[in-house]
Every structure is written in C-alpha cells, then in structure tokens.
C-alpha cells in the first residue's frame, strides 16, 4: 500500500496591484500633506513650548505645578531671584471650568431636548441659528459684557448664595469681597460653552431610534417619560462627550476670563471670593512685561495648559465617537 | 378540529373554520369601534371612510396589499398616527363608546388602554428584561399595588416567554433573539393591563418558529382582550383571527373592501376583489 497523500494543487496567491494615474498620485500626495500638516503644527507648538519652557521646569522641578509663588525679583546685589509655581493657576482653571460645566451643561441639555422634541419647526430653526452664532461670537465681547453687565448681577447672586449657603465650605468667603470671583468667570465661561454642548447633545438626541420612541409612547408614556426612558439613556455618553468638548474650550479660554477675573497667585477654594487663577489669562496678563526668564516660565505654563487641553479633547473625542458608533 | 375542511380547495378557509368561534363567546375585554375614519399625510389622502367594529374579546385581522392603508388605520386606533408631523385624521374611534379623539382627552391614558406591538421588536436596550416588562408602569407613573415579581411572571407567562427568561431577568434585553424580543414587547404591553392590543405585522421580522409561538400567544391572549392584527400573511390571518377585514387602495386612498368572519372571508367572500386577493391572484 502506498501511503500516498492526496495533493491538491493550490495555486499561488496573486499579488493584486493597480497602477494609479499620475493625477491620482498627485492628488493623494496633496491630501496627505494637507492632513498631516495640522498634526505637524500641533506637534511643533507642543515641542516649542516644552523646549522653551524646559528651563523653568528644570529650575522649579515639581514645584512648578505644586507651588503657588510666582515672583521674579531683582535683589540688592542686582541678581535676579525667580520662583515660579502655578498650582493656584491650575486649580483655578479647573475650578472655573467646573463651575462653567455645572451651570452650562444642564442648560445645554435642556435646550437640546427642547430643540429636538418640543420646539415648533420655526422656533427650532431660529434657535439653532442663534446658538450656532453664539459659538462664533468673539470672546472679548463675552468678556466685556461679563465685566460690565453680568458682574454686578453675579455679585448680587453671589451675596445671596453666600447668605443662605455659607455653611457649605466652598461657598463661604473670608471677607465680603464678591467682585471678580471664580464664580463670575465660571458663569461667563458657561455661556461660552453652551453652544458646543448644545449642538453635540442635539445631534445625539436627534439620532434616538424612532422605534424606541414609539415603543415608549405606545406604553402610555408622557413626552418627559419617554425622554427619561429612551432619549437620555441613549444620549448620555454623547452628552458627556459634548461636555468634555466644552471643558476643552473652557480650559483654554483666555480673554473673557481675563476681563472678569482677579488673578492672584494663591489657591482659592472659595468660589464666591474675589480672586482666582487661570492659566491662559495669567499668561496674557504677565507676558508683556515679563523678563527673559519669566517668559520661559510662561511658556512652560503654556505647555501645561497644552497638555491639559489635549488630554481633555482626546478623551472627549473618544467618548463622542463611541456614542455615535454604538448607536445605543 | 374540523378535518373535513382539509379536502376543500381553499385550505385557508379550512384553517379559519377550525379557528372560528362564535362572537360573544369571549366575555372579557373591551370593544373598539372605528367610525368613518379618514387619514391624511399632508395632502395625501391615505385612508378613506373606514368603519369597523371590534367586538370585545375577538381577534380581527387586517389584510391587504402593501400601501392599502391598513397600518395607517391601526395607528389611528391608539392615536399613534399623529406622530407623523403632517398627519391628519377625520372620523371617530370609540373605546367603550367614548371617542378617543374627543377634545381634552389625555392621549397617554388612551394608549394605556390600547397597547401596541410593532413590526420590529423594540425593547429598551438600556433596560434589563425585567425592567422592560415593567417599563410601562414606570413610564405612565402607575402605582401598582400588585407585587412586582408576580406581575412580571404573569406578563411573561402570558407572552409565552417566562420559561425561557426566568433565570435571567436581570440580563439586558438586547441579548434575546428576535422572536424572544418580540414576545418581550408583548409582555411589556401587557403589564399596563390594556383592554385592546394592536399588533402591526408583529411576525414579519421573525422566523417561522418564532411566528408560531407568537400566534400561540395571540390565541391565549384573545381570551382576555380584544386584538387587532395587521398581517401580510394570509395563513396567519386564517390561523389567529375571528374576523378579517380586507383593505385595498385602488389608485386612490385606501379603503376597506369587506369585513366578515374569517372563515367566510376565505371561503366565500362577497367582493370579487377579496376573492382575487385571498386566492392569490394578486397582491
């Protein structure tokens, strides 16, 4: 008996190629350059900030992000003495952004729900235009308006909040100075993030599967009941993503905050109290008159802000992508 | 079972005859009556002058080719029709003699009494199986004095799903098969204890096995409630319904051509167009 193995003739796999036309090649190359250029610019900015700020990181070590002293003094012997710590600016930025989210996100979500499920077609179209317009409004105008119009009102609200809620630690103040507080800056910022959070939420809510909406209604749900049972679970991750995109904007907002916030290098947990910190605004405030060394420190501060913003935006994008893809 | 009918040329009539029971033999449920119902989508007149009685405790099948207005009609019966922005209607729909379109009617209350099962199974994916069944109570904010577990078991049993899911009530509904999901949707609509159940092609997205199980469920449910079912499947109409209504859109708006006891509709329809349709000559 021959132990013959049955050999099946398996043909060699062919390599599949096409020869693109020259015009195609050129077009593709152009697209590549264009799309990678933004990545390149981003990397270049990050690299520049890190490189120029490196000295400040090196000199101050971890203190750069854990201390709150920021001084550049020429002492009696004519020597420059520098201490740079931006803990107050980092915490201040986070506090103000949090206030902005706490105020802005509920307003945005309710606006988005109204636009998607309640507003008559005409009002809806008008409101969507207005909200989009808000996004493209120059931030200095928000700042000026915040300073002149909102500030007195917010001071009054802050006094009210203090009067009734001062037993909550962060709503207490050491002395009655309510002007130019993180609270005011947070309100201004919240108005600035409403457009982005609203439009992302609206987009997600609008994708709620119709059959689920109908299922809820067919069970005798009210509109609000339907929204709670179907729309909010479906849109939750999208809203989170939108809020984080808003946070990304809030972290980096400069001029509007600069106009309304009293920037002091001291960590302030009392949000109603009249001073606070903000990285971007601090850089603007200091940059014009900064010495060579201080400029370096400011660039290092910029790098910190760069990293914070980048992280928040990356997380936000992931969350939004997942929300859109899962279609849940 | 009347086996004599199997020798008849029209076997649908045979099935229907076996299924048919005298109206009035089912005392429970509640009557629904459509009077001169018209429906429009914008300027498109989709349905013209349908008057139809659904006696308490009966199963009525609505049959007819696509686009004949039967789905539109069933959606006017629990006011789901008006969800389409340009939709309009005329006529009356009476539940226990009261017009559900009367001014000042609370639509949500109407839909609690007239439940609906859709073509595509649509459980709430963010909820568990148990939560899905009880979703209606929560949505309509009904304070039921009944034990939740008992109600859950009862609804799932009536929908013919209890045995399959009793050990995983906490699992998410998305993991069920299409047929199970549809029975879950039926269980969900039963939990609010409707008097009438509307089913819009409930089996068209399901395999034959699941279809049979749902038909079983319909037969069981018909003992306690009024059921209206839209179907493209004439065998199904013959198997599950007491009455059959034939709809047709002859170029114009959809109309109801004829209604009668299901066995008669399939054996000796009065209208020639019905005859042509049930014998498979068109549609």
XYZ file of C-alpha atoms in Angstrom:
611
model
C 0.000 0.000 0.000
C 1.324 3.346 -0.845
C 0.781 5.989 1.718
C 0.017 8.469 -0.909
C -1.013 11.808 0.268
C -3.556 13.354 -1.930
C -2.002 16.538 -3.052
C -4.285 19.244 -4.057
C -2.884 21.800 -6.372
C -3.130 25.078 -4.515
C -2.318 27.931 -6.797
C -0.029 30.683 -5.694
C -1.807 33.761 -4.438
C -1.564 36.560 -6.881
C -0.458 39.995 -5.886
C -3.178 42.433 -6.705
C -1.908 45.731 -7.966
C -3.203 48.706 -9.806
C -1.298 51.484 -11.378
C -2.821 54.791 -10.335
C -2.902 57.645 -12.765
C -0.423 60.469 -12.197
C -3.246 62.857 -11.391
C -4.405 60.448 -8.686
C -0.949 60.237 -7.216
C -0.597 63.988 -7.160
C -3.984 64.461 -5.583
C -3.326 61.885 -2.926
C 0.037 63.438 -2.093
C -1.574 66.854 -1.722
C -4.216 65.459 0.591
C -1.584 63.716 2.670
C 0.461 66.856 3.093
C -2.608 68.894 3.994
C -3.936 66.466 6.531
C -0.637 65.760 8.195
C 0.243 69.446 8.330
C -2.237 70.122 11.137
C -0.753 67.257 13.113
C 2.683 68.643 12.402
C 1.730 72.135 13.522
C 0.270 70.774 16.742
C 3.411 68.778 17.433
C 5.558 71.790 16.603
C 3.673 74.006 19.064
C 3.873 71.394 21.795
C 7.540 70.842 21.107
C 8.261 74.549 21.069
C 6.503 75.116 24.394
C 8.196 72.160 26.019
C 11.601 73.142 24.669
C 11.425 76.814 25.597
C 9.817 76.118 28.938
C 12.249 73.378 29.824
C 14.427 75.750 31.840
C 11.535 76.675 34.114
C 10.631 73.040 34.645
C 14.211 72.247 35.462
C 14.714 75.119 37.891
C 11.480 74.716 39.781
C 11.110 70.970 39.487
C 7.797 69.640 40.694
C 7.314 72.911 42.493
C 6.297 74.380 39.164
C 2.961 72.672 39.425
C 2.685 72.266 43.214
C 3.682 75.732 44.475
C 1.812 78.959 44.161
C 4.539 81.584 44.282
C 5.262 83.477 41.133
C 7.852 86.140 41.508
C 10.749 87.486 39.579
C 12.666 89.922 41.742
C 15.992 91.660 41.346
C 17.627 91.600 44.779
C 20.031 94.183 46.298
C 23.068 92.660 44.660
C 21.419 93.016 41.296
C 20.815 89.293 40.937
C 17.531 88.017 39.579
C 15.683 85.731 42.020
C 12.928 83.681 40.442
C 10.286 81.387 41.866
C 7.685 80.072 39.550
C 4.826 77.881 40.760
C 1.458 77.682 39.106
C -0.575 75.481 41.457
C -3.023 78.326 42.013
C -3.428 78.801 38.271
C -4.008 75.095 37.627
C -6.550 74.687 40.417
C -8.150 77.973 39.445
C -8.513 76.834 35.853
C -10.091 73.570 36.951
C -12.421 75.286 39.427
C -13.658 77.825 36.899
C -14.100 75.155 34.243
C -16.050 73.006 36.679
C -18.338 75.909 37.537
C -18.822 76.503 33.825
C -19.799 72.863 33.295
C -22.108 72.703 36.311
C -24.008 75.733 35.047
C -23.638 75.221 31.304
C -24.318 71.518 30.801
C -27.827 71.373 32.317
C -28.840 74.457 30.342
C -27.393 72.923 27.174
C -29.066 69.548 27.671
C -32.442 71.130 28.362
C -32.013 73.412 25.350
C -31.126 70.428 23.185
C -34.153 68.484 24.439
C -36.383 71.460 23.781
C -34.994 71.902 20.274
C -35.303 68.203 19.449
C -38.638 67.291 20.974
C -40.639 70.359 21.904
C -39.866 73.354 19.719
C -42.110 74.091 16.757
C -40.201 73.922 13.480
C -39.917 77.706 13.041
C -38.652 78.401 16.542
C -36.308 75.462 16.274
C -34.654 76.807 13.141
C -34.285 80.281 14.613
C -32.875 78.990 17.882
C -30.385 76.669 16.210
C -29.075 79.627 14.227
C -28.783 81.744 17.348
C -26.984 79.020 19.282
C -24.550 78.460 16.420
C -23.988 82.188 16.259
C -23.142 82.190 19.947
C -20.315 79.778 19.209
C -18.721 82.106 16.696
C -19.093 85.229 18.812
C -15.690 86.809 19.659
C -14.823 86.013 23.246
C -13.729 89.558 24.089
C -17.363 90.570 23.654
C -18.408 87.982 26.208
C -15.674 89.347 28.452
C -16.777 92.961 28.117
C -20.390 92.064 28.590
C -19.475 89.912 31.565
C -17.496 92.717 33.125
C -19.989 95.481 32.592
C -23.387 93.814 32.638
C -23.073 90.441 34.284
C -20.603 91.358 37.002
C -22.972 93.466 39.154
C -25.695 90.820 38.823
C -23.354 87.955 39.610
C -22.079 89.835 42.628
C -25.634 90.136 43.853
C -26.282 86.407 43.229
C -23.038 85.562 44.983
C -24.177 87.539 48.027
C -27.484 85.682 48.022
C -25.784 82.308 47.700
C -23.390 83.244 50.474
C -26.212 84.393 52.718
C -28.068 81.096 52.521
C -25.403 78.532 51.744
C -22.293 79.830 53.506
C -22.223 76.662 55.652
C -21.016 74.789 52.560
C -17.221 75.225 52.797
C -16.503 76.308 49.235
C -19.417 78.778 49.253
C -18.029 80.597 52.261
C -15.842 83.692 51.982
C -13.181 85.066 54.371
C -14.398 88.641 53.881
C -17.249 90.149 51.885
C -15.420 90.693 48.596
C -17.546 89.192 45.853
C -16.289 91.031 42.789
C -14.201 89.382 40.053
C -14.603 85.950 41.574
C -14.185 82.494 40.017
C -17.983 82.283 40.247
C -18.372 85.202 37.837
C -15.687 83.821 35.500
C -17.449 80.446 35.601
C -20.764 81.998 34.583
C -19.164 83.814 31.653
C -17.455 80.591 30.582
C -20.652 78.593 30.936
C -22.312 80.885 28.418
C -19.405 80.309 26.065
C -19.586 76.517 26.228
C -23.365 76.295 25.861
C -23.272 76.346 22.031
C -20.902 73.393 21.645
C -22.546 71.272 24.338
C -25.984 72.079 22.968
C -25.139 71.205 19.399
C -23.438 67.909 20.284
C -26.361 66.941 22.542
C -28.886 67.926 19.908
C -27.073 65.820 17.337
C -27.146 62.761 19.599
C -30.737 63.222 20.786
C -31.850 63.552 17.174
C -30.455 60.107 16.436
C -32.625 58.353 19.015
C -34.190 55.410 17.176
C -37.785 56.171 16.280
C -39.000 52.668 17.121
C -37.885 53.074 20.725
C -39.581 56.445 20.956
C -42.769 54.926 19.598
C -42.499 51.977 21.970
C -42.427 54.352 24.907
C -45.359 56.380 23.640
C -47.357 53.249 22.901
C -46.950 52.310 26.552
C -48.675 55.494 27.569
C -45.545 57.496 28.303
C -45.693 61.241 28.547
C -43.133 63.095 26.492
C -40.958 63.639 29.532
C -41.367 59.968 30.497
C -40.301 58.961 27.006
C -37.271 61.254 27.189
C -36.195 59.781 30.514
C -36.691 56.181 29.448
C -35.352 56.350 25.916
C -33.588 59.564 24.936
C -31.421 60.197 27.979
C -30.024 56.643 28.261
C -29.368 56.723 24.530
C -27.746 60.149 24.543
C -25.918 60.054 27.868
C -22.471 59.256 26.528
C -22.890 61.838 23.787
C -23.741 64.486 26.344
C -20.669 63.528 28.355
C -18.550 63.869 25.237
C -20.107 67.226 24.424
C -19.490 68.410 27.963
C -15.845 67.440 27.647
C -15.514 69.319 24.378
C -16.972 72.256 26.283
C -14.450 71.668 29.033
C -11.702 71.747 26.433
C -12.861 75.170 25.409
C -13.315 76.341 28.986
C -9.785 75.322 29.963
C -8.186 77.376 27.264
C -10.451 80.401 27.242
C -8.349 83.482 27.764
C -9.728 86.901 27.059
C -13.189 86.501 28.528
C -11.829 85.167 31.793
C -9.082 87.792 31.839
C -11.709 90.510 31.645
C -13.696 89.320 34.627
C -11.294 87.513 36.960
C -8.995 88.958 39.580
C -5.892 86.837 39.046
C -3.901 86.176 42.200
C -1.191 83.602 42.822
C -2.839 81.958 45.742
C -5.063 78.925 45.702
C -8.643 79.977 46.362
C -11.255 77.322 47.079
C -13.900 79.920 47.933
C -15.550 80.277 44.581
C -17.537 83.367 45.559
C -14.471 85.179 46.825
C -12.905 87.881 44.714
C -9.794 86.291 43.287
C -8.755 83.187 41.461
C -6.401 81.654 38.984
C -6.479 80.802 35.310
C -3.509 79.652 33.259
C -4.364 81.225 29.931
C -5.391 84.581 31.378
C -2.332 84.642 33.602
C -0.071 84.196 30.597
C -1.742 87.102 28.824
C -1.523 89.245 31.908
C 2.184 88.604 32.509
C 3.614 88.171 29.065
C 4.004 91.813 28.056
C 6.176 92.789 30.972
C 7.943 89.524 31.625
C 11.689 89.210 31.853
C 13.524 86.670 29.742
C 13.420 84.021 32.468
C 9.805 84.718 33.302
C 8.890 84.389 29.641
C 10.344 80.921 29.734
C 8.229 80.096 32.760
C 5.161 81.425 30.947
C 5.916 79.162 28.005
C 6.222 76.273 30.426
C 2.830 77.242 31.838
C 1.566 77.214 28.284
C 2.858 73.686 27.912
C 0.931 72.579 30.984
C -2.225 74.094 29.544
C -1.464 72.465 26.190
C -1.246 69.033 27.771
C -4.395 69.524 29.862
C -6.425 70.659 26.863
C -5.072 67.906 24.655
C -5.965 65.215 27.178
C -9.476 66.507 27.725
C -10.115 66.791 23.990
C -8.792 63.320 23.285
C -10.995 61.776 25.939
C -13.944 63.807 24.655
C -13.412 62.666 21.096
C -13.204 59.046 22.130
C -16.399 59.305 24.131
C -18.285 61.038 21.337
C -17.039 58.580 18.726
C -18.115 55.660 20.857
C -21.509 57.241 21.409
C -22.053 57.754 17.708
C -20.788 54.321 16.700
C -22.522 52.179 19.284
C -25.822 53.713 18.234
C -27.240 52.657 21.515
C -60.510 20.492 14.573
C -62.695 20.005 11.544
C -60.674 17.748 9.326
C -63.323 17.759 6.568
C -62.173 21.172 5.512
C -58.720 19.985 4.617
C -60.115 18.441 1.466
C -61.524 21.751 0.333
C -59.672 23.512 -2.428
C -59.333 26.634 -0.348
C -57.352 25.405 2.609
C -57.210 28.838 4.209
C -60.908 28.627 4.736
C -60.381 25.291 6.406
C -57.879 26.722 8.850
C -60.119 29.665 9.505
C -63.138 27.466 10.078
C -61.214 25.472 12.623
C -60.204 28.670 14.370
C -63.505 30.465 14.232
C -65.618 30.756 17.297
C -68.875 32.488 17.901
C -68.647 36.155 18.752
C -69.758 36.681 22.294
C -68.133 33.509 23.477
C -65.389 35.629 24.943
C -66.914 37.896 27.544
C -63.808 39.813 28.547
C -62.031 42.787 27.106
C -63.485 45.877 25.701
C -64.973 46.908 22.401
C -63.402 49.269 19.959
C -65.226 50.899 17.114
C -63.971 52.946 14.203
C -66.496 55.222 12.530
C -65.768 56.788 9.181
C -62.037 57.059 9.754
C -60.060 59.025 7.169
C -56.341 59.635 7.331
C -54.032 62.028 5.552
C -50.314 62.571 5.314
C -50.059 66.195 4.280
C -52.236 66.433 1.213
C -52.058 62.701 0.530
C -55.360 61.057 1.368
C -54.220 57.661 2.654
C -57.372 56.181 4.077
C -60.995 56.781 3.251
C -64.035 56.225 5.379
C -63.261 53.053 7.295
C -65.947 51.918 9.709
C -65.190 48.773 11.626
C -66.361 47.185 14.853
C -64.003 45.214 17.021
C -66.161 43.262 19.414
C -64.790 42.640 22.873
C -62.646 39.552 23.112
C -62.231 38.952 19.394
C -59.209 38.856 17.117
C -59.551 40.856 13.939
C -57.002 40.567 11.158
C -56.430 43.414 8.725
C -55.147 42.126 5.404
C -54.400 43.710 2.071
C -51.530 44.527 -0.270
C -48.800 46.985 0.720
C -49.852 50.602 0.764
C -53.534 49.843 1.265
C -53.672 51.835 4.493
C -54.028 49.008 6.993
C -51.002 50.094 9.054
C -52.190 53.682 8.891
C -55.587 52.554 10.058
C -54.295 50.573 13.030
C -52.217 53.564 14.081
C -55.313 55.757 14.169
C -56.794 53.334 16.712
C -54.432 54.394 19.522
C -53.504 57.828 18.229
C -50.018 56.870 17.137
C -50.916 58.187 13.692
C -50.499 61.777 14.815
C -46.774 61.349 15.478
C -46.058 61.950 11.839
C -45.868 65.734 11.709
C -48.168 66.317 8.723
C -50.638 63.592 9.665
C -54.347 64.343 9.972
C -57.472 62.269 10.503
C -61.236 62.507 10.431
C -63.938 60.354 11.916
C -64.264 58.786 15.326
C -62.692 55.945 17.220
C -64.793 54.797 20.154
C -63.416 52.858 23.064
C -66.275 51.641 25.265
C -68.419 54.168 23.461
C -66.138 57.141 24.139
C -64.364 58.966 21.328
C -60.617 58.750 21.910
C -60.161 61.841 19.747
C -62.567 63.927 21.823
C -61.114 67.314 22.806
C -59.473 67.220 26.203
C -58.658 63.527 26.035
C -55.426 62.505 27.734
C -53.653 60.637 24.958
C -51.365 58.799 27.352
C -54.393 57.277 29.110
C -55.768 56.112 25.779
C -52.518 54.366 24.948
C -52.512 52.658 28.313
C -55.836 51.065 27.414
C -54.939 50.350 23.817
C -51.487 48.798 23.691
C -49.404 48.296 20.593
C -46.820 45.841 19.344
C -44.711 46.938 16.404
C -43.338 45.280 13.316
C -39.756 45.396 14.520
C -39.138 44.206 18.065
C -38.222 47.335 20.018
C -37.280 46.532 23.606
C -35.410 49.253 25.515
C -31.773 48.150 25.205
C -30.590 50.063 28.248
C -33.006 48.126 30.479
C -32.950 44.561 31.694
C -35.582 42.024 30.691
C -37.448 42.591 33.946
C -37.236 46.367 33.676
C -38.523 46.186 30.116
C -41.657 44.351 31.173
C -42.372 46.830 33.940
C -41.298 49.876 31.899
C -44.884 50.849 31.149
C -45.765 51.186 34.829
C -42.818 53.458 35.354
C -43.389 55.472 32.194
C -47.032 56.100 32.983
C -46.255 56.532 36.691
C -48.775 53.912 37.680
C -48.623 52.956 41.316
C -49.498 49.312 41.124
C -50.440 47.697 44.397
C -49.536 44.369 42.898
C -46.393 42.523 43.725
C -43.851 43.388 41.034
C -42.458 39.862 40.837
C -45.906 38.352 40.417
C -46.818 40.839 37.719
C -43.530 40.164 35.965
C -44.100 36.432 35.967
C -47.691 36.779 34.874
C -46.915 39.056 31.931
C -44.016 36.953 30.738
C -46.078 33.781 31.090
C -48.956 35.256 29.122
C -46.490 36.300 26.428
C -45.081 32.767 26.388
C -41.592 33.846 27.405
C -41.386 33.054 31.118
C -39.765 29.640 30.809
C -37.003 30.980 28.592
C -36.029 34.030 30.625
C -36.990 33.321 34.233
C -33.362 32.722 35.199
C -32.005 35.850 33.580
C -34.480 38.616 34.277
C -31.561 40.867 35.157
C -29.871 40.382 31.781
C -30.079 43.050 29.127
C -32.864 42.660 26.617
C -30.528 43.054 23.661
C -29.215 39.528 24.183
C -32.528 37.892 23.300
C -33.353 36.523 19.861
C -35.688 38.458 17.602
C -38.661 36.261 18.463
C -37.954 36.477 22.167
C -37.610 40.232 21.911
C -40.991 40.444 20.230
C -42.590 38.341 22.968
C -40.863 40.579 25.491
C -42.510 43.546 23.786
C -45.852 41.788 24.067
C -45.212 41.126 27.766
C -44.282 44.791 28.150
C -47.552 45.944 26.667
C -49.499 43.518 28.865
C -48.046 44.897 32.091
C -50.184 48.031 31.967
C -53.244 45.812 31.509
C -54.640 47.172 28.239
C -58.137 46.344 27.072
C -57.112 46.245 23.445
C -53.859 45.139 21.852
C -52.915 46.374 18.387
C -50.299 44.388 16.516
C -48.743 45.854 13.402
C -47.259 42.923 11.470
C -45.754 41.500 14.667
C -44.216 38.498 12.929
C -42.925 39.947 9.680
C -39.367 40.235 11.033
C -39.367 36.747 12.572
C -38.590 33.200 11.528
C -41.426 30.640 11.176
C -40.767 29.031 14.565
C -40.971 32.338 16.417
C -44.013 33.241 14.358
C -45.857 30.148 15.563
C -45.027 30.899 19.170
C -46.371 34.427 18.810
C -49.532 33.089 17.214
C -49.938 30.785 20.199
C -49.541 33.795 22.417
C -52.180 35.684 20.438
C -54.635 32.805 20.820
C -54.034 32.746 24.551
C -54.383 36.500 24.892
C -57.584 36.628 22.883
C -59.367 35.005 25.796
C -58.934 38.147 27.843
C -58.647 41.040 25.450
C -59.555 42.494 22.087
C -56.839 42.085 19.487
C -56.354 43.772 16.117
C -53.552 42.421 13.980
C -52.185 43.680 10.678
C -50.619 40.904 8.663
C -49.288 40.215 5.207
C -49.531 36.529 5.833
C -52.947 35.189 4.934
C -52.322 31.861 6.616
C -51.631 33.781 9.757
C -54.852 35.721 9.425
C -56.678 32.426 8.957
C -54.967 30.828 11.930
C -55.366 33.530 14.531
C -58.364 35.697 13.728
C -62.110 35.552 14.239
C -62.764 38.334 11.763
C -60.866 39.518 8.768
C -61.038 42.895 7.096
C -59.676 43.338 3.600
C -58.159 46.699 2.668
C -57.309 47.902 -0.813
C -56.069 51.097 -2.396
C -57.220 51.110 -5.988
C -55.171 54.055 -7.173
C -56.960 56.325 -4.696
C -56.947 56.355 -0.922
C -57.046 53.037 0.921
C -60.471 51.650 1.678
C -61.901 48.715 3.477
C -63.400 46.462 0.845
C -65.020 43.915 3.045
C -65.129 42.527 6.572
C -66.554 39.292 7.827
C -65.942 36.166 9.879
C -62.552 34.878 8.854
C -63.726 31.517 7.517
C -66.279 33.227 5.301
C -63.774 35.736 4.075
C -61.518 32.952 2.926
C -64.201 30.600 1.584
C -66.900 32.781 0.118
C -66.015 36.440 0.129
C -68.717 38.725 -1.150
C -66.480 41.007 -3.144
C -64.631 39.836 -6.196
C -61.514 41.809 -5.257
C -61.331 39.990 -1.921
C -61.752 36.711 -3.750
C -58.871 37.581 -6.050
C -56.640 38.586 -3.186
C -57.264 35.660 -0.834
C -56.929 33.191 -3.663
C -53.547 34.655 -4.506
C -54.476 36.102 -7.877
C -52.801 39.399 -6.977
C -51.120 41.228 -4.126
